[in-house]
């Protein structure tokens, strides 16, 4: 398993940066061409590989239009084809859900899953309709990246101990040398991302070599619920990543305040331009509405949140050999336009990071991650199975007469879902509700004594329920 590391350029000369930006811009046109031609049902559906694309381009001379070296465009074609494949895989996840909703017949399901996996959906009307619906035609939005193959760059340390990375530039046989702010040389294929006058060098290392990967996992089986105040709560009732809420609230407040200030400055600049004072408008745009500082602050915040979430997941895996969790990648395919609301955008993003952390840490440390259907786990009582009322971080169950800590209640429900014989991962939301309601109804009719007093009805109703929860 691989994890991504990022090195940054240090005091890079602006001339070199501009040359790199130009190279990335031209490679962005290569990406756009790949998406344009192969980013739809007919492209990848036809089973084209990046090598075949390269051969075609060499044959028809497409490559000559871009003004970049052979290696640069070939690597970019490979990278863009991989992006298209990931885009396709995300669409297939949605189609799998659609298949589950359409039929309960196991043979029919298997037939469709197999056809989908083998990219043979074209002949099946339902599958091809679903693929057309979920596989939106993507387009390239990447114009600031350069991918460099492992044998095309080199690194060297100068007399003052500074590490330099040399990559091919636009001029043949001339390398662009980039000073780095680290002494650890990047390895393998590099992805250079150009942002705010700085070069980010992304590369992957083998996770097995990381110290945190050597840490053994625990022995327990545990459910976890994703929260906002804390990153995760486990079914023992222990919170993990307790700083998360504060980090997100502070960032959200800061962003709102900053956006307000920027909007004001923008309107001042616009009215200055309206009056004909273009110098002033330009000054404001250049000095007060730049993106360098903004992007750096955002990157720092993201790094802090990631650390908090990864630490939380490590703590859970310290205890658990098996972690039951909601599949957080669902409904987060990234194709829906993200909300303008700052809070919601941050929450959606942290959800993605939590999903990534659960998967990555489990794989590295050898614990099992089991996805369960989390429908209604935050709305039902883990003790009696009935629907209750959630207010803030409390969960009220009237029949039990108990107030649970809401996240702990949800985490325990998630743990129980793994052994639930009726609720599978893909059971639709409305069916889960029906199953849960049927269960509590069944218990109500089995009540030995009907009592008109609501308090005792509640308490009595408890007993038969407990027996059915024996799959604890
Ligand atoms: Zn209850």
Short mmCIF file of C-alpha atoms and ligand atoms in Angstrom, two decimals:
data_model
loop_
_atom_site.label_atom_id
_atom_site.label_comp_id
_atom_site.label_asym_id
_atom_site.label_seq_id
_atom_site.Cartn_x
_atom_site.Cartn_y
_atom_site.Cartn_z
CA UNK A 1 0.00 0.00 0.00
CA UNK A 2 1.15 3.49 -0.86
CA UNK A 3 0.77 6.81 0.89
CA UNK A 4 1.35 10.26 -0.58
CA UNK A 5 4.07 12.58 0.66
CA UNK A 6 4.46 16.21 -0.38
CA UNK A 7 7.68 18.21 -0.63
CA UNK A 8 7.64 21.97 -1.29
CA UNK A 9 9.90 24.25 -3.26
CA UNK A 10 11.83 26.83 -1.26
CA UNK A 11 12.48 30.32 -2.66
CA UNK A 12 12.04 29.28 -6.26
CA UNK A 13 13.08 31.91 -8.78
CA UNK A 14 10.01 33.48 -10.48
CA UNK A 15 11.42 32.95 -14.00
CA UNK A 16 11.68 29.21 -13.43
CA UNK A 17 8.22 29.16 -11.89
CA UNK A 18 6.76 30.90 -14.93
CA UNK A 19 8.42 28.35 -17.24
CA UNK A 20 6.92 25.51 -15.21
CA UNK A 21 3.50 27.15 -15.34
CA UNK A 22 3.73 27.34 -19.12
CA UNK A 23 4.70 23.66 -19.33
CA UNK A 24 1.77 22.71 -17.08
CA UNK A 25 -0.58 24.81 -19.19
CA UNK A 26 0.43 22.97 -22.35
CA UNK A 27 0.07 19.62 -20.59
CA UNK A 28 -3.37 20.75 -19.46
CA UNK A 29 -4.30 20.91 -23.15
CA UNK A 30 -3.09 17.33 -23.52
CA UNK A 31 -5.37 16.33 -20.63
CA UNK A 32 -8.32 18.16 -22.13
CA UNK A 33 -7.80 16.37 -25.43
CA UNK A 34 -7.76 12.96 -23.67
CA UNK A 35 -10.95 13.74 -21.75
CA UNK A 36 -12.60 15.09 -24.86
CA UNK A 37 -11.89 11.96 -26.86
CA UNK A 38 -11.99 9.15 -24.32
CA UNK A 39 -13.81 10.48 -21.27
CA UNK A 40 -17.22 9.17 -22.27
CA UNK A 41 -19.06 5.88 -22.74
CA UNK A 42 -17.54 5.33 -26.17
CA UNK A 43 -13.95 5.93 -25.09
CA UNK A 44 -13.18 3.77 -22.08
CA UNK A 45 -16.19 1.59 -22.82
CA UNK A 46 -14.33 0.51 -25.91
CA UNK A 47 -11.56 -0.73 -23.64
CA UNK A 48 -8.83 1.57 -24.86
CA UNK A 49 -5.58 1.50 -22.90
CA UNK A 50 -3.25 4.48 -22.52
CA UNK A 51 -0.63 2.74 -24.64
CA UNK A 52 -3.10 2.42 -27.51
CA UNK A 53 -3.98 6.08 -27.16
CA UNK A 54 -0.28 6.96 -27.41
CA UNK A 55 0.16 4.83 -30.51
CA UNK A 56 -2.84 6.47 -32.18
CA UNK A 57 -1.60 9.94 -31.39
CA UNK A 58 1.85 9.12 -32.73
CA UNK A 59 0.25 7.73 -35.90
CA UNK A 60 -2.02 10.68 -36.60
CA UNK A 61 0.32 13.40 -35.32
CA UNK A 62 -1.94 14.67 -32.53
CA UNK A 63 1.02 14.88 -30.15
CA UNK A 64 2.83 17.45 -32.26
CA UNK A 65 0.21 20.11 -31.52
CA UNK A 66 1.15 20.56 -27.87
CA UNK A 67 4.78 21.65 -27.99
CA UNK A 68 5.98 19.47 -25.12
CA UNK A 69 8.49 16.65 -24.93
CA UNK A 70 7.46 13.09 -25.84
CA UNK A 71 7.89 11.86 -22.29
CA UNK A 72 5.87 14.68 -20.81
CA UNK A 73 2.81 14.17 -23.00
CA UNK A 74 2.95 10.38 -22.75
CA UNK A 75 3.01 10.49 -18.95
CA UNK A 76 0.17 13.02 -19.03
CA UNK A 77 -1.92 10.78 -21.29
CA UNK A 78 -1.38 7.90 -18.87
CA UNK A 79 -2.36 10.09 -15.91
CA UNK A 80 -5.49 11.45 -17.59
CA UNK A 81 -6.59 7.94 -18.63
CA UNK A 82 -6.22 6.88 -14.98
CA UNK A 83 -8.42 9.84 -13.95
CA UNK A 84 -11.05 8.76 -16.45
CA UNK A 85 -10.93 5.20 -15.13
CA UNK A 86 -11.45 6.50 -11.56
CA UNK A 87 -14.37 8.59 -12.76
CA UNK A 88 -15.88 5.50 -14.35
CA UNK A 89 -15.36 3.41 -11.20
CA UNK A 90 -17.19 6.04 -9.15
CA UNK A 91 -20.14 5.88 -11.54
CA UNK A 92 -20.22 2.09 -11.20
CA UNK A 93 -20.67 2.40 -7.43
CA UNK A 94 -23.90 4.32 -8.06
CA UNK A 95 -25.04 1.80 -10.65
CA UNK A 96 -24.44 -1.06 -8.21
CA UNK A 97 -26.84 0.64 -5.81
CA UNK A 98 -29.36 1.04 -8.61
CA UNK A 99 -29.12 -2.70 -9.38
CA UNK A 100 -29.72 -3.56 -5.73
CA UNK A 101 -32.80 -1.37 -5.71
CA UNK A 102 -34.13 -2.82 -8.95
CA UNK A 103 -34.08 -6.53 -8.15
CA UNK A 104 -33.76 -8.86 -5.18
CA UNK A 105 -33.27 -11.94 -7.37
CA UNK A 106 -29.70 -13.09 -6.60
CA UNK A 107 -29.09 -14.60 -10.04
CA UNK A 108 -30.23 -11.49 -11.85
CA UNK A 109 -28.17 -9.30 -9.55
CA UNK A 110 -25.10 -11.41 -10.13
CA UNK A 111 -25.60 -11.27 -13.88
CA UNK A 112 -25.77 -7.48 -13.83
CA UNK A 113 -22.86 -7.03 -11.42
CA UNK A 114 -20.70 -9.23 -13.65
CA UNK A 115 -21.68 -7.38 -16.82
CA UNK A 116 -20.94 -4.09 -15.12
CA UNK A 117 -17.55 -5.23 -13.90
CA UNK A 118 -16.57 -6.46 -17.36
CA UNK A 119 -17.67 -3.15 -18.96
CA UNK A 120 -20.41 -4.96 -20.90
CA UNK A 121 -23.34 -2.79 -20.07
CA UNK A 122 -24.05 -1.63 -23.61
CA UNK A 123 -26.36 -4.54 -24.51
CA UNK A 124 -28.44 -4.37 -21.37
CA UNK A 125 -31.04 -1.58 -21.59
CA UNK A 126 -31.25 -1.06 -17.83
CA UNK A 127 -27.48 -1.03 -17.32
CA UNK A 128 -26.74 1.24 -20.24
CA UNK A 129 -29.46 3.65 -19.11
CA UNK A 130 -28.01 3.70 -15.61
CA UNK A 131 -24.47 4.18 -16.87
CA UNK A 132 -25.59 7.10 -18.99
CA UNK A 133 -27.34 8.58 -16.00
CA UNK A 134 -24.49 8.21 -13.52
CA UNK A 135 -21.45 8.56 -15.71
CA UNK A 136 -21.62 12.24 -16.43
CA UNK A 137 -19.30 13.31 -19.13
CA UNK A 138 -16.30 14.64 -17.27
CA UNK A 139 -13.96 17.30 -18.46
CA UNK A 140 -10.44 18.22 -17.59
CA UNK A 141 -9.94 20.92 -15.00
CA UNK A 142 -6.27 20.32 -14.39
CA UNK A 143 -3.96 22.90 -15.90
CA UNK A 144 -1.33 23.24 -13.20
CA UNK A 145 0.29 19.82 -13.01
CA UNK A 146 3.34 18.12 -14.45
CA UNK A 147 3.84 14.37 -14.07
CA UNK A 148 7.45 13.22 -14.18
CA UNK A 149 8.48 9.59 -14.48
CA UNK A 150 11.04 8.19 -12.04
CA UNK A 151 13.83 7.91 -14.63
CA UNK A 152 13.35 11.44 -15.96
CA UNK A 153 14.46 13.48 -12.96
CA UNK A 154 17.29 13.56 -10.49
CA UNK A 155 18.00 15.01 -7.09
CA UNK A 156 21.24 16.41 -5.70
CA UNK A 157 22.41 18.04 -2.48
CA UNK A 158 24.49 21.22 -2.86
CA UNK A 159 27.44 22.38 -0.72
CA UNK A 160 25.13 24.04 1.79
CA UNK A 161 23.07 20.91 2.32
CA UNK A 162 20.16 22.08 0.19
CA UNK A 163 18.27 19.49 -1.86
CA UNK A 164 17.62 20.28 -5.55
CA UNK A 165 15.21 18.52 -7.86
CA UNK A 166 15.96 18.68 -11.60
CA UNK A 167 13.15 17.95 -14.07
CA UNK A 168 12.99 18.27 -17.87
CA UNK A 169 11.81 21.69 -19.05
CA UNK A 170 10.31 22.87 -22.32
CA UNK A 171 13.69 23.30 -23.96
CA UNK A 172 15.15 19.98 -25.08
CA UNK A 173 17.92 18.56 -22.91
CA UNK A 174 17.65 21.43 -20.44
CA UNK A 175 16.65 20.64 -16.90
CA UNK A 176 14.80 23.00 -14.56
CA UNK A 177 16.35 22.87 -11.11
CA UNK A 178 14.00 23.37 -8.17
CA UNK A 179 15.27 23.96 -4.61
CA UNK A 180 13.27 21.97 -2.05
CA UNK A 181 12.49 22.78 1.57
CA UNK A 182 13.22 19.24 2.71
CA UNK A 183 16.28 17.01 2.83
CA UNK A 184 14.32 13.84 2.05
CA UNK A 185 14.57 13.18 -1.68
CA UNK A 186 11.28 12.30 -3.38
CA UNK A 187 11.15 8.94 -5.16
CA UNK A 188 9.09 7.22 -7.85
CA UNK A 189 6.75 9.06 -10.20
CA UNK A 190 6.36 12.72 -9.26
CA UNK A 191 3.34 14.93 -9.60
CA UNK A 192 4.29 18.60 -9.53
CA UNK A 193 1.42 20.92 -8.65
CA UNK A 194 1.98 24.64 -9.17
CA UNK A 195 0.12 26.89 -6.75
CA UNK A 196 0.74 30.38 -5.51
CA UNK A 197 4.31 30.68 -6.72
CA UNK A 198 5.29 27.46 -5.05
CA UNK A 199 5.81 23.95 -6.39
CA UNK A 200 4.29 21.02 -4.49
CA UNK A 201 6.04 17.76 -5.27
CA UNK A 202 3.67 14.85 -4.64
CA UNK A 203 5.08 11.35 -4.57
CA UNK A 204 4.20 8.03 -3.06
CA UNK A 205 6.07 5.94 -0.56
CA UNK A 206 5.49 2.40 0.54
CA UNK A 207 3.37 2.58 3.69
CA UNK A 208 5.09 -0.50 5.13
CA UNK A 209 8.19 1.60 5.72
CA UNK A 210 6.30 4.10 7.89
CA UNK A 211 6.66 3.83 11.62
CA UNK A 212 2.91 4.01 12.24
CA UNK A 213 2.42 0.96 9.98
CA UNK A 214 4.51 -1.20 12.31
CA UNK A 215 2.12 -0.60 15.21
CA UNK A 216 -0.02 -3.72 15.70
CA UNK A 217 -3.80 -3.39 15.81
CA UNK A 218 -5.91 -4.28 18.85
CA UNK A 219 -8.15 -7.31 19.35
CA UNK A 220 -11.64 -5.92 19.89
CA UNK A 221 -14.52 -5.64 17.44
CA UNK A 222 -15.75 -2.10 17.48
CA UNK A 223 -18.36 0.15 15.90
CA UNK A 224 -17.52 3.79 15.18
CA UNK A 225 -19.70 6.78 14.44
CA UNK A 226 -18.42 9.82 12.62
CA UNK A 227 -19.11 13.02 14.49
CA UNK A 228 -18.51 16.72 14.07
CA UNK A 229 -17.28 17.70 17.53
CA UNK A 230 -14.99 14.69 17.59
CA UNK A 231 -13.74 12.77 14.59
CA UNK A 232 -15.01 9.38 15.80
CA UNK A 233 -16.82 7.89 18.76
CA UNK A 234 -16.38 4.16 19.36
CA UNK A 235 -18.91 1.69 20.74
CA UNK A 236 -17.06 1.63 24.09
CA UNK A 237 -18.15 5.24 24.40
CA UNK A 238 -14.71 6.70 23.89
CA UNK A 239 -14.32 9.82 21.72
CA UNK A 240 -11.33 10.19 19.37
CA UNK A 241 -10.07 13.33 17.66
CA UNK A 242 -11.75 15.70 20.07
CA UNK A 243 -10.16 18.82 18.58
CA UNK A 244 -11.95 18.38 15.26
CA UNK A 245 -15.05 20.41 16.12
CA UNK A 246 -12.98 23.36 17.35
CA UNK A 247 -10.75 23.26 14.31
CA UNK A 248 -13.72 23.27 11.95
CA UNK A 249 -15.64 25.97 13.81
CA UNK A 250 -12.65 28.27 13.96
CA UNK A 251 -11.92 27.73 10.27
CA UNK A 252 -15.55 28.30 9.34
CA UNK A 253 -15.68 31.57 11.33
CA UNK A 254 -12.43 32.71 9.81
CA UNK A 255 -13.61 31.93 6.28
CA UNK A 256 -16.91 33.74 6.74
CA UNK A 257 -15.17 36.82 8.09
CA UNK A 258 -12.59 36.75 5.33
CA UNK A 259 -15.15 36.26 2.58
CA UNK A 260 -17.08 39.21 3.97
CA UNK A 261 -14.00 41.42 3.91
CA UNK A 262 -13.06 40.31 0.42
CA UNK A 263 -16.56 40.97 -0.88
CA UNK A 264 -16.37 44.49 0.49
CA UNK A 265 -12.96 45.12 -1.09
CA UNK A 266 -14.16 43.68 -4.37
CA UNK A 267 -17.07 46.09 -4.44
CA UNK A 268 -14.74 49.01 -3.67
CA UNK A 269 -12.48 47.89 -6.54
CA UNK A 270 -15.42 47.53 -8.88
CA UNK A 271 -16.82 50.95 -8.14
CA UNK A 272 -13.34 52.44 -8.56
CA UNK A 273 -13.13 50.77 -11.96
CA UNK A 274 -16.61 52.12 -12.74
CA UNK A 275 -15.39 55.64 -11.98
CA UNK A 276 -12.47 55.10 -14.31
CA UNK A 277 -9.91 54.75 -11.49
CA UNK A 278 -8.36 51.59 -12.90
CA UNK A 279 -5.11 52.09 -11.03
CA UNK A 280 -6.91 51.83 -7.70
CA UNK A 281 -8.97 48.86 -8.83
CA UNK A 282 -5.82 47.11 -9.94
CA UNK A 283 -4.03 47.94 -6.69
CA UNK A 284 -6.78 46.41 -4.60
CA UNK A 285 -6.93 43.30 -6.74
CA UNK A 286 -3.19 42.80 -6.68
CA UNK A 287 -2.54 43.62 -3.01
CA UNK A 288 -5.70 42.67 -1.16
CA UNK A 289 -7.47 40.08 -3.23
CA UNK A 290 -4.60 37.73 -4.02
CA UNK A 291 -4.75 33.97 -3.57
CA UNK A 292 -1.25 33.11 -2.30
CA UNK A 293 -1.82 33.72 1.40
CA UNK A 294 -5.38 32.41 1.20
CA UNK A 295 -4.27 29.12 -0.38
CA UNK A 296 -1.45 28.66 2.12
CA UNK A 297 -3.78 29.15 5.07
CA UNK A 298 -6.21 26.68 3.57
CA UNK A 299 -3.46 24.12 3.07
CA UNK A 300 -2.30 24.53 6.67
CA UNK A 301 -5.83 24.05 7.97
CA UNK A 302 -6.33 20.95 5.83
CA UNK A 303 -3.09 19.46 7.15
CA UNK A 304 -4.19 20.04 10.76
CA UNK A 305 -7.58 18.42 10.23
CA UNK A 306 -6.02 15.43 8.49
CA UNK A 307 -3.63 14.90 11.39
CA UNK A 308 -6.50 15.07 13.88
CA UNK A 309 -8.58 12.54 11.94
CA UNK A 310 -5.73 10.13 11.23
CA UNK A 311 -4.69 10.22 14.89
CA UNK A 312 -8.29 9.42 15.87
CA UNK A 313 -8.42 6.42 13.55
CA UNK A 314 -5.06 5.17 14.85
CA UNK A 315 -6.46 5.30 18.39
CA UNK A 316 -9.45 3.19 17.35
CA UNK A 317 -7.22 0.66 15.58
CA UNK A 318 -5.02 0.51 18.72
CA UNK A 319 -8.04 -1.15 20.32
CA UNK A 320 -9.72 -2.94 17.43
CA UNK A 321 -8.97 -5.82 15.07
CA UNK A 322 -12.30 -5.19 13.30
CA UNK A 323 -13.82 -1.77 12.82
CA UNK A 324 -17.46 -1.47 11.76
CA UNK A 325 -18.30 1.84 10.13
CA UNK A 326 -20.69 3.55 7.79
CA UNK A 327 -19.48 3.64 4.21
CA UNK A 328 -18.58 7.32 4.15
CA UNK A 329 -17.64 7.33 0.48
CA UNK A 330 -21.29 6.87 -0.41
CA UNK A 331 -23.04 10.08 -1.45
CA UNK A 332 -19.63 11.67 -1.70
CA UNK A 333 -18.66 10.93 -5.26
CA UNK A 334 -17.55 14.53 -5.77
CA UNK A 335 -19.61 15.07 -8.87
CA UNK A 336 -22.38 16.94 -7.17
CA UNK A 337 -21.55 20.58 -6.91
CA UNK A 338 -20.45 21.37 -3.40
CA UNK A 339 -22.62 23.69 -1.38
CA UNK A 340 -21.68 27.34 -1.05
CA UNK A 341 -22.34 27.05 2.64
CA UNK A 342 -18.95 27.01 4.37
CA UNK A 343 -20.01 24.63 7.14
CA UNK A 344 -21.51 22.08 4.83
CA UNK A 345 -18.51 22.21 2.54
CA UNK A 346 -16.12 21.60 5.44
CA UNK A 347 -18.29 18.74 6.74
CA UNK A 348 -18.39 17.06 3.33
CA UNK A 349 -14.65 17.35 3.02
CA UNK A 350 -13.90 15.95 6.51
CA UNK A 351 -16.21 13.05 5.73
CA UNK A 352 -14.03 12.18 2.77
CA UNK A 353 -10.86 12.44 4.86
CA UNK A 354 -12.38 10.18 7.54
CA UNK A 355 -13.24 7.59 4.89
CA UNK A 356 -9.70 7.75 3.54
CA UNK A 357 -8.16 7.48 7.03
CA UNK A 358 -10.28 4.45 7.99
CA UNK A 359 -9.30 2.64 4.82
CA UNK A 360 -5.64 3.57 4.83
CA UNK A 361 -4.92 2.95 8.52
CA UNK A 362 -6.80 -0.38 8.49
CA UNK A 363 -4.85 -1.60 5.50
CA UNK A 364 -1.52 -0.51 6.89
CA UNK A 365 -1.99 -1.96 10.35
CA UNK A 366 -3.85 -5.10 9.35
CA UNK A 367 -7.22 -4.49 10.97
CA UNK A 368 -10.41 -5.24 9.05
CA UNK A 369 -12.72 -2.41 8.03
CA UNK A 370 -16.32 -3.59 7.61
CA UNK A 371 -18.84 -1.25 6.05
CA UNK A 372 -22.36 -1.56 7.42
CA UNK A 373 -25.67 0.00 6.51
CA UNK A 374 -25.92 2.95 8.87
CA UNK A 375 -29.50 3.96 8.05
CA UNK A 376 -31.32 5.11 11.20
CA UNK A 377 -28.43 4.15 13.49
CA UNK A 378 -28.51 7.66 14.91
CA UNK A 379 -32.29 7.66 15.32
CA UNK A 380 -32.91 4.38 17.10
CA UNK A 381 -32.15 3.29 20.63
CA UNK A 382 -29.41 0.64 20.81
CA UNK A 383 -31.09 -0.99 23.79
CA UNK A 384 -34.70 -1.39 22.65
CA UNK A 385 -34.43 -0.72 18.92
CA UNK A 386 -37.16 1.92 18.94
CA UNK A 387 -37.07 5.27 17.25
CA UNK A 388 -36.13 8.05 19.64
CA UNK A 389 -35.47 11.75 19.52
CA UNK A 390 -32.11 13.30 18.97
CA UNK A 391 -31.40 16.79 20.20
CA UNK A 392 -27.88 18.05 19.92
CA UNK A 393 -25.54 15.42 21.32
CA UNK A 394 -28.29 13.70 23.34
CA UNK A 395 -30.55 10.88 22.30
CA UNK A 396 -33.82 10.40 24.23
CA UNK A 397 -35.51 7.02 24.30
CA UNK A 398 -38.94 7.32 25.88
CA UNK A 399 -39.68 3.57 26.34
CA UNK A 400 -36.31 3.01 28.05
CA UNK A 401 -36.59 6.31 29.86
CA UNK A 402 -32.93 6.92 29.15
CA UNK A 403 -30.86 9.69 27.61
CA UNK A 404 -27.87 8.34 25.74
CA UNK A 405 -24.89 10.21 24.43
CA UNK A 406 -26.00 10.35 20.78
CA UNK A 407 -22.71 9.38 19.12
CA UNK A 408 -22.13 6.47 21.50
CA UNK A 409 -25.66 5.21 20.86
CA UNK A 410 -25.04 5.40 17.10
CA UNK A 411 -21.66 3.65 17.38
CA UNK A 412 -23.23 0.74 19.29
CA UNK A 413 -26.01 0.50 16.69
CA UNK A 414 -23.38 0.39 13.95
CA UNK A 415 -21.61 -2.42 15.78
CA UNK A 416 -24.89 -4.39 15.97
CA UNK A 417 -25.65 -3.83 12.30
CA UNK A 418 -22.77 -6.09 11.35
CA UNK A 419 -24.61 -9.07 12.80
CA UNK A 420 -28.07 -8.02 11.67
CA UNK A 421 -29.62 -10.85 9.61
CA UNK A 422 -32.16 -8.59 7.84
CA UNK A 423 -30.28 -5.39 7.12
CA UNK A 424 -27.52 -5.81 4.56
CA UNK A 425 -25.15 -3.11 3.31
CA UNK A 426 -27.27 -2.30 0.28
CA UNK A 427 -30.72 -2.62 1.86
CA UNK A 428 -32.55 0.57 0.82
CA UNK A 429 -33.25 3.24 3.39
CA UNK A 430 -37.05 2.88 3.35
CA UNK A 431 -36.80 -0.90 3.77
CA UNK A 432 -34.54 -0.49 6.79
CA UNK A 433 -37.15 1.76 8.33
CA UNK A 434 -39.86 -0.80 7.65
CA UNK A 435 -37.79 -3.61 9.19
CA UNK A 436 -37.09 -1.54 12.30
CA UNK A 437 -40.74 -0.60 12.67
CA UNK A 438 -41.91 -4.20 12.17
CA UNK A 439 -39.58 -5.33 14.91
CA UNK A 440 -40.89 -2.90 17.48
CA UNK A 441 -44.51 -3.58 16.42
CA UNK A 442 -44.00 -7.30 16.83
CA UNK A 443 -42.76 -6.73 20.33
CA UNK A 444 -45.59 -4.48 21.24
CA UNK A 445 -48.19 -7.12 20.31
CA UNK A 446 -46.31 -9.69 22.34
CA UNK A 447 -46.68 -7.64 25.53
CA UNK A 448 -47.96 -9.84 28.29
CA UNK A 449 -49.97 -7.15 30.08
CA UNK A 450 -51.43 -4.05 28.54
CA UNK A 451 -51.33 -1.18 30.91
CA UNK A 452 -52.90 2.16 30.20
CA UNK A 453 -50.27 4.11 32.07
CA UNK A 454 -47.71 5.26 29.51
CA UNK A 455 -44.81 4.99 31.93
CA UNK A 456 -45.27 1.30 32.71
CA UNK A 457 -46.14 0.45 29.11
CA UNK A 458 -42.80 1.80 28.21
CA UNK A 459 -40.93 -0.11 30.82
CA UNK A 460 -42.67 -3.42 30.11
CA UNK A 461 -42.21 -2.99 26.40
CA UNK A 462 -38.56 -3.24 27.08
CA UNK A 463 -38.29 -6.89 27.97
CA UNK A 464 -39.28 -8.72 24.81
CA UNK A 465 -37.04 -6.36 22.89
CA UNK A 466 -33.99 -7.25 24.80
CA UNK A 467 -34.33 -10.90 23.96
CA UNK A 468 -34.29 -10.10 20.27
CA UNK A 469 -31.12 -8.10 20.72
CA UNK A 470 -29.29 -11.31 21.63
CA UNK A 471 -27.18 -10.91 18.53
CA UNK A 472 -25.18 -8.43 20.59
ZN1 LIG B 1 -34.79 2.35 24.16
#
